[in-house]
XYZ file of C-alpha atoms in Angstrom:
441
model
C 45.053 53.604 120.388
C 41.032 53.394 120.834
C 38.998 56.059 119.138
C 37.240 58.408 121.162
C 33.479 57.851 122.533
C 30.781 58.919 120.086
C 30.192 62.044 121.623
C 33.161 63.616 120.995
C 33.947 62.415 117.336
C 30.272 63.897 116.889
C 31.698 67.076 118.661
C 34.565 67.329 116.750
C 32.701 67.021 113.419
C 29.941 69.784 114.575
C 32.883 71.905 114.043
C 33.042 71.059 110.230
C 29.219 71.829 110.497
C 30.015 74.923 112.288
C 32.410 77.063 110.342
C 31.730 75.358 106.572
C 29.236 77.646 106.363
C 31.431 80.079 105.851
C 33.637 78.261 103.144
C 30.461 77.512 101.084
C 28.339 80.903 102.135
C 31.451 83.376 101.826
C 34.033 82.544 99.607
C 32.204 80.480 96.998
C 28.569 81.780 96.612
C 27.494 85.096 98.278
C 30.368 86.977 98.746
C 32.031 86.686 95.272
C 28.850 87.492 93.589
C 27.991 90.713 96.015
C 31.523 91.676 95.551
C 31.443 91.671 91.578
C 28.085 93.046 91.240
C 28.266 95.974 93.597
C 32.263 97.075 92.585
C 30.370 96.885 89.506
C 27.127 98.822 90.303
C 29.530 101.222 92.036
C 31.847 102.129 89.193
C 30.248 101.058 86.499
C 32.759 99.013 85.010
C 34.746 95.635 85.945
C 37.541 97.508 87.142
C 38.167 98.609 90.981
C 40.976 101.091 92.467
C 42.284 100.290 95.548
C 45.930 101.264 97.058
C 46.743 103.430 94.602
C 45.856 101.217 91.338
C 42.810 99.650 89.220
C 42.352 96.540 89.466
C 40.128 93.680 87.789
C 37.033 93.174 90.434
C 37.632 89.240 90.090
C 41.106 89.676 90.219
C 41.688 91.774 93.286
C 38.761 89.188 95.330
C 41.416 86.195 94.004
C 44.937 88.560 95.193
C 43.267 89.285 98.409
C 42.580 85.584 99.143
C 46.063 84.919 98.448
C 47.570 87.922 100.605
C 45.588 86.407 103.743
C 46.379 82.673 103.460
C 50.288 84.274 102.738
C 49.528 85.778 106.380
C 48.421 82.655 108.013
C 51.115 80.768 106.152
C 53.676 83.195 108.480
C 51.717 82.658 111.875
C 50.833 79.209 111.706
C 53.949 77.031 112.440
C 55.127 79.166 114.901
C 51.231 79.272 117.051
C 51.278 75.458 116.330
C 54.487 74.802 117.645
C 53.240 76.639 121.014
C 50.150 75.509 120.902
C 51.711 71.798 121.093
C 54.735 72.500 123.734
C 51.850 74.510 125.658
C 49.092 72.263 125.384
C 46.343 74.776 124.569
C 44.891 73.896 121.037
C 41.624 74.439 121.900
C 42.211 77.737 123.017
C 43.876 78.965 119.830
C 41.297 77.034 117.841
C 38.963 79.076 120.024
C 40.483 82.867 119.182
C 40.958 82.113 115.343
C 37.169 80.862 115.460
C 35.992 84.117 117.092
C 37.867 86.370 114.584
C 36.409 84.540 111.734
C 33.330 84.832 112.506
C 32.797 88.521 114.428
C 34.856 89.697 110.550
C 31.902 87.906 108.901
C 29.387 89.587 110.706
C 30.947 92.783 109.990
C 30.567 92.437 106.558
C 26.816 93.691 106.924
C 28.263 96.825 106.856
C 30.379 96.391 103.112
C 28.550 98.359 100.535
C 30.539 98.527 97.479
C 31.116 102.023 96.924
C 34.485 103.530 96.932
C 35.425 103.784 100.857
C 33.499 100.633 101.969
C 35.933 98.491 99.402
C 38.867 98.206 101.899
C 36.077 97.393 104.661
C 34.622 94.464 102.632
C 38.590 93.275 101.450
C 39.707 93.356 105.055
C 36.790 91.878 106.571
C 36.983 88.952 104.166
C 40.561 88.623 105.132
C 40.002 88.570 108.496
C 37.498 86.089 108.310
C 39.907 83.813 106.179
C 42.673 83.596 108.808
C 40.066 82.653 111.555
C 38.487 80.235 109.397
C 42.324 78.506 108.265
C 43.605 79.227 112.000
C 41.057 77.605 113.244
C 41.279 74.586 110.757
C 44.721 73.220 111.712
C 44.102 72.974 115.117
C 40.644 71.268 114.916
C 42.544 68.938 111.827
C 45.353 67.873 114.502
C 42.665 66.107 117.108
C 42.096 63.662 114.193
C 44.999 61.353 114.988
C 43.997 62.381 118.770
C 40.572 61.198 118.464
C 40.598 58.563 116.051
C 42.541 55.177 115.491
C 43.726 54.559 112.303
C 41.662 52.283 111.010
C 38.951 54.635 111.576
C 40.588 57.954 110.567
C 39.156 58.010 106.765
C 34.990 57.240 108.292
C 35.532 59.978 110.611
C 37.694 62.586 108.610
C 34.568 61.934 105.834
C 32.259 61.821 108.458
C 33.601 65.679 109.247
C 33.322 66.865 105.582
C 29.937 65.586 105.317
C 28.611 67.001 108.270
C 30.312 70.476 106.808
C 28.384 70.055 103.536
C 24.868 69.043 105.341
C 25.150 72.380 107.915
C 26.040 74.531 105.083
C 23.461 73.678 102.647
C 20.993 74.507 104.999
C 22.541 77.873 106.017
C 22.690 78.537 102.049
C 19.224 77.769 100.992
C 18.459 80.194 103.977
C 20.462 82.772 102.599
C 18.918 81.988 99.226
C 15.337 82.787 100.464
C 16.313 85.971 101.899
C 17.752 86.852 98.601
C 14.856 86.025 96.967
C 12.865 87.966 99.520
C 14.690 91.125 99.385
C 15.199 91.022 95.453
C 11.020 90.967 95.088
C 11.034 93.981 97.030
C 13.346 95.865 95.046
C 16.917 95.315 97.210
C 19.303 93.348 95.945
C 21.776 94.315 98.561
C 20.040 92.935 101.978
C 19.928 89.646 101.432
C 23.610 88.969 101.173
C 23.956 91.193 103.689
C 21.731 89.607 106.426
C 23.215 86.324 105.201
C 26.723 87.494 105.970
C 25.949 88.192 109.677
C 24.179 84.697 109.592
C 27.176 82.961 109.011
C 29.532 84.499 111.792
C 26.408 83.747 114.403
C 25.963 80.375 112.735
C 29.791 79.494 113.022
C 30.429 80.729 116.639
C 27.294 79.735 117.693
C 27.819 76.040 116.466
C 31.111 75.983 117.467
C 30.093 75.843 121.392
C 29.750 72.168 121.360
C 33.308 71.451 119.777
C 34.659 73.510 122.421
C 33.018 71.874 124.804
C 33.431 68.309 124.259
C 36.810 68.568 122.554
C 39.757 67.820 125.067
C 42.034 70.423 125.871
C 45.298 68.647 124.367
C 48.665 67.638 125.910
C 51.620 69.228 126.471
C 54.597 68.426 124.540
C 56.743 69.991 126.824
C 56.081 68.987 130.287
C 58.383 71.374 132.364
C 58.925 74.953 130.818
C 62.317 76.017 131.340
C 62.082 78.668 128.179
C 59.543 81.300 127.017
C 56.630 79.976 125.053
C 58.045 81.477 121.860
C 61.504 79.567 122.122
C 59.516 76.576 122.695
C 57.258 76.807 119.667
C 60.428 77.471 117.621
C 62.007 74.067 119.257
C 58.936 71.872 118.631
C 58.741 73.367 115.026
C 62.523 72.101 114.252
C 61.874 68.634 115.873
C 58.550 68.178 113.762
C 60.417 69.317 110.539
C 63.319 66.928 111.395
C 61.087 63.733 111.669
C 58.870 65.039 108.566
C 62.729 64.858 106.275
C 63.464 61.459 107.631
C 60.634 60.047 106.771
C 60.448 59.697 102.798
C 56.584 58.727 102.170
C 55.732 61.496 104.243
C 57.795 63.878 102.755
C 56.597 62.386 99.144
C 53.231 62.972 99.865
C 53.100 66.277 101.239
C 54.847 67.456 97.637
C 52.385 65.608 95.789
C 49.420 66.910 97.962
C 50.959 70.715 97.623
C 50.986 70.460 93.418
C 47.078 68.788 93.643
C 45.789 71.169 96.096
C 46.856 74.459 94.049
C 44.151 73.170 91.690
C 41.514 71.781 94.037
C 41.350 74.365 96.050
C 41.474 77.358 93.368
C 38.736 75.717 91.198
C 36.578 75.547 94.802
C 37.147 79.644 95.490
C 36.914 80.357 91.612
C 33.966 77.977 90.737
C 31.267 81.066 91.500
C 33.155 83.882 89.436
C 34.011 81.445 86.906
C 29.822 80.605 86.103
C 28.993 84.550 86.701
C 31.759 86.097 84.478
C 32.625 83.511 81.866
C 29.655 82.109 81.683
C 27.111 85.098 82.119
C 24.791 82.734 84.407
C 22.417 84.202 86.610
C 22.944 84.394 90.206
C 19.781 82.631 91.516
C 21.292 79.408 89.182
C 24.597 79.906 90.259
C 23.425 79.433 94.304
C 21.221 76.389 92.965
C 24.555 75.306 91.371
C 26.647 75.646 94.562
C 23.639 74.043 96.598
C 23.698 71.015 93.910
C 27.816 70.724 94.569
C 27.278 70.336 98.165
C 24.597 67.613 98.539
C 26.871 65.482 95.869
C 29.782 66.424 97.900
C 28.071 64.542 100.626
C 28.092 61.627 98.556
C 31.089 61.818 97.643
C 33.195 62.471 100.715
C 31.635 58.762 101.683
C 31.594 57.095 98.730
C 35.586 57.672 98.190
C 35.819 56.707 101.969
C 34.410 53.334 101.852
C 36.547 53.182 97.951
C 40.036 53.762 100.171
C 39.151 51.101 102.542
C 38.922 48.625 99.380
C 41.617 50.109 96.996
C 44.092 51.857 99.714
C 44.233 56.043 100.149
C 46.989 56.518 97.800
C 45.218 54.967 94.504
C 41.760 56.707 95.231
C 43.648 59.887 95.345
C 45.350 59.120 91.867
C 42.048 58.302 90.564
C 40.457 61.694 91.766
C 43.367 63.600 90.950
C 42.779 62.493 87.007
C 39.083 62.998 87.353
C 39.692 66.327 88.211
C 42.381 67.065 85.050
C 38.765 65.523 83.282
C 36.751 68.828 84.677
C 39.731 71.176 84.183
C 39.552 70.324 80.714
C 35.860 70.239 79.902
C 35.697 73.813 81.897
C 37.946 75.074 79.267
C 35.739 73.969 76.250
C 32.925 74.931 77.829
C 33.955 78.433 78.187
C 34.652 78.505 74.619
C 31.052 77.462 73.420
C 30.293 79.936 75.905
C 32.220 82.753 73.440
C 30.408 81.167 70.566
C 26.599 81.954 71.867
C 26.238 78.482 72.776
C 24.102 78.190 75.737
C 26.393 76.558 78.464
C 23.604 76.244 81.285
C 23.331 72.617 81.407
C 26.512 71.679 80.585
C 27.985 74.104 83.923
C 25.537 71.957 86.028
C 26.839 68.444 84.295
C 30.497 70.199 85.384
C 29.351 71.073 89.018
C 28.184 67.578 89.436
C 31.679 65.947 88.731
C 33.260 68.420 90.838
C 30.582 67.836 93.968
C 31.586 63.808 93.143
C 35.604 64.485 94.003
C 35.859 67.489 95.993
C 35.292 66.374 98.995
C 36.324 62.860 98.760
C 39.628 64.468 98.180
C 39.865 66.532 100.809
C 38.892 63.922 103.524
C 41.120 61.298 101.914
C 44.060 63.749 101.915
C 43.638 64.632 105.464
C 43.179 61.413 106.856
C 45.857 59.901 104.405
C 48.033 62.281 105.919
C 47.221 61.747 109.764
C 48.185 57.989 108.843
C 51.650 58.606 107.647
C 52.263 60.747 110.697
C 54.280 58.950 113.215
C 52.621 58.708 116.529
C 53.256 61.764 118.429
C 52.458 64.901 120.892
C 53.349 67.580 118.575
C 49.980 66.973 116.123
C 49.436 70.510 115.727
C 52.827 71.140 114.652
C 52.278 67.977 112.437
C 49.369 69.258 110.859
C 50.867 72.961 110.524
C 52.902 71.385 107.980
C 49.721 69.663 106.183
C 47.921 73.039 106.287
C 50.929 75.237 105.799
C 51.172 73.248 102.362
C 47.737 73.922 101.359
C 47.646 77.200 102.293
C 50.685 78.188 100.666
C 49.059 76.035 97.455
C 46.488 78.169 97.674
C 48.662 81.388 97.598
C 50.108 80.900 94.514
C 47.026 78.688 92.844
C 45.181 81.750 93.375
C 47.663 84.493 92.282
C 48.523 82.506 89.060
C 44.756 81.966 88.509
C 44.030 85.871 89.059
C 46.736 87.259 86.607
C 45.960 85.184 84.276
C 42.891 85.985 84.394
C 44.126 89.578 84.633
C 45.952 89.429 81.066
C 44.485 86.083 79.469
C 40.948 85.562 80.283
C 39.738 83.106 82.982
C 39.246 80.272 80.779
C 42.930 79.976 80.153
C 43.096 80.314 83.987
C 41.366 77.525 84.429
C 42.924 75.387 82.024
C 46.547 76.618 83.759
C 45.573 74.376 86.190
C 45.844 71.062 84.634
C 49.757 71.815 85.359
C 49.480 71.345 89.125
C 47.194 68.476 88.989
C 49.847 66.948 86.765
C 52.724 67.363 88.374
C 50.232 66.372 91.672
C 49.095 63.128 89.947
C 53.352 61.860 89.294
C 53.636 62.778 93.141
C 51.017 60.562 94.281
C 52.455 57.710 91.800
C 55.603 58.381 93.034
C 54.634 58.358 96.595
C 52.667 54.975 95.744
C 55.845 53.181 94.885
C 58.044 54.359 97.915
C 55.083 53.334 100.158
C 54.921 49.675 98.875
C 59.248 49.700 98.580
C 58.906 50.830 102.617
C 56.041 48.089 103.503
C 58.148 45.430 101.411
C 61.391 46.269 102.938
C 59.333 46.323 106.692
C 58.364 42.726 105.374
């Protein structure tokens, strides 16, 4: 195959561009600080009820993370599956975008005392299914638009326009922090920034959806109801994904890795603000600092895979993350000592900006190459996201009761486990990949 005209692998990544912004703005800067400070403010104390019990403020932002990616875990191989016998990605892509971002805006209206808690955990919910919805379908036009050769440029090509669109929406959101806080409100800024990022992400999103294809049909005559069809193409995908053994290698490897990449990525914030007792103005400079290396990075480990191969850059990353697992864990404890841990969190947020997104776009477009050439890329990459999604379920729900009971340094350090057992996948997947190409040869 021939990858796509320029214009529409520039469309496609204006959708990393697009909702990103949310990632970065929501769920690692703004909203995890708002939410601790005024559940704090509110009750005067760390704790939070809600449904009947107290819970930990940092805890109950991790659990309800985990309940909504446990929700989109449920919907997404079956809307896939009909999405591909239907030919209509776009249009699902389009609905999950929509919710994410009208639940974002509606977060102008979460103000941290006692009734407005369930508002600001449902709206952040909300805006997590549209913003993983949405993400599997725009991840499947990658083998669509792309050939393989190309697939790692353009996957990190997508990350890095994600980081650049971001950065700008968050040092926009920083000044209107800074604007509100000199006149005594520490409350609108967040807020106004909130609404910013659903208008910013459906806004954005317009010239994805308009320069995306629509997608084929898998099925071209429907002799059964859309939902018996989904079901089908579900059980074919899952059929070729067991036969084929690198495939199937790599998607356990990817799970184990991802339950730490993506945890440390939501938990990063709460992790400087709680353990760390920096101030939020440095903590937004942090996050802003992650982003522009992330940039980088996503590049740097692109044009690294092309020389080395996918599978060994990933092992290299995957150890370079153990690296920051580690030194988070030592640095909390100077932390507990008095030791002032300022510089060393920003040494720490520079090695993470340096591998997290390489490892993301390598993973994805690692994956799309393993994929055998096919219709059914949604239900494909249902599987890919299903996998991180459900990594993310119980990264985050191990990371929050441990944190619950054992303090989130040992949280952190938990994770070294899953990068482990991540980093034997990949080696493992390494040496059935060369036994397949020698046995092809």
């Amino acid at each position: 195959m021939q990858t796509a005209p320029k214009k529409v692998i520039n469309a496609w990544a204006m959708y990393d561009w697009a909702n990103s912004v949310y990632n970065l703005v929501i769920t690692t800067t703004f909203f995890p600080i708002y939410f601790a400070a005024v559940t704090k403010q509110a009750y005067g104390e760390e704790t939070v009820p809600f449904l009947g019990r107290t819970f930990k403020n940092s805890s109950l932002y991790d659990y309800a993370l985990a309940t909504a990616y446990a929700i989109i875990v449920l919907l997404l191989p079956i809307l896939s599956s009909i999405a591909d016998s239907r030919g209509n990605k776009k249009r699902f892509m389009q609905f999950f975008c929509y919710l994410g971002g009208l639940a974002c805006c509606a977060m102008f209206f979460f103000k941290g005392d006692q009734p407005s808690v369930g508002w600001g955990i449902g709206c952040l919910m909300l805006a997590s299914i549209g913003f993983v919805g949405s993400l599997v379908f725009y991840n499947s036009y990658l083998p669509e638009i792309a050939a393989p050769e190309d697939r790692d440029r353009v996957s990190a090509k997508g990350f890095s326009m994600g980081y650049i669109g971001s950065v700008l929406l968050q040092l926009v959101g920083f000044g209107l922090v800074l604007y509100f806080s000199g006149k005594g409100d520490n409350s609108s800024g967040p807020l106004y920034t909130f609404l910013l990022v659903g208008l910013w992400w459906m806004g954005f999103a317009q010239i994805p959806f308009k320069h995306l294809p629509k997608g084929q049909a898998a099925v071209e005559n429907h002799t059964k109801n859309f939902l018996t069809e989904g079901f089908i193409e579900l059980g074919k995908v899952w059929r070729q994904v067991k036969s084929m053994p690198v495939l199937k290698q790599f998607l356990m490897s990817f799970f184990f890795y991802s339950m730490g990449v993506q945890t440390v990525m939501l938990a990063a914030t709460l992790f400087g603000s709680t353990v760390l007792k920096l101030p939020d103005t440095n903590l937004i400079v942090t996050v802003v600092l992650i982003q522009l290396v992330a940039i980088a990075g996503a590049v740097g480990m692109a044009r690294l895979s092309t020389r080395f191969g996918n599978i060994q850059v990933l092992i290299g990353a995957v150890i370079f993350w153990i690296v920051v697992c580690v030194s988070a864990y030592f640095i909390a404890n100077l932390a507990e000592q008095g030791i002032n841990t300022e510089y060393y969190f920003y040494g720490l947020a520079v090695a993470v900006g340096l591998v997290m997104g390489g490892i993301q776009a390598i993973s994805r477009s690692t994956y799309s190459k393993l994929m055998p050439v096919t219709k059914d890329t949604a239900s494909f990459f249902s599987f890919y996201d299903v996998t991180e999604k459900v990594a993310i379920v119980i990264g985050m729900l191990s990371f929050g009761v441990i944190d619950e009971f054992l303090g989130m340094k040992n949280s952190v350090l938990s994770l070294v486990l899953f990068f482990c057992i991540g980093l034997y996948g990949l080696v493992i997947t390494l040496y059935k990949q060369k036994r397949s190409l020698f046995f092809k040869s």
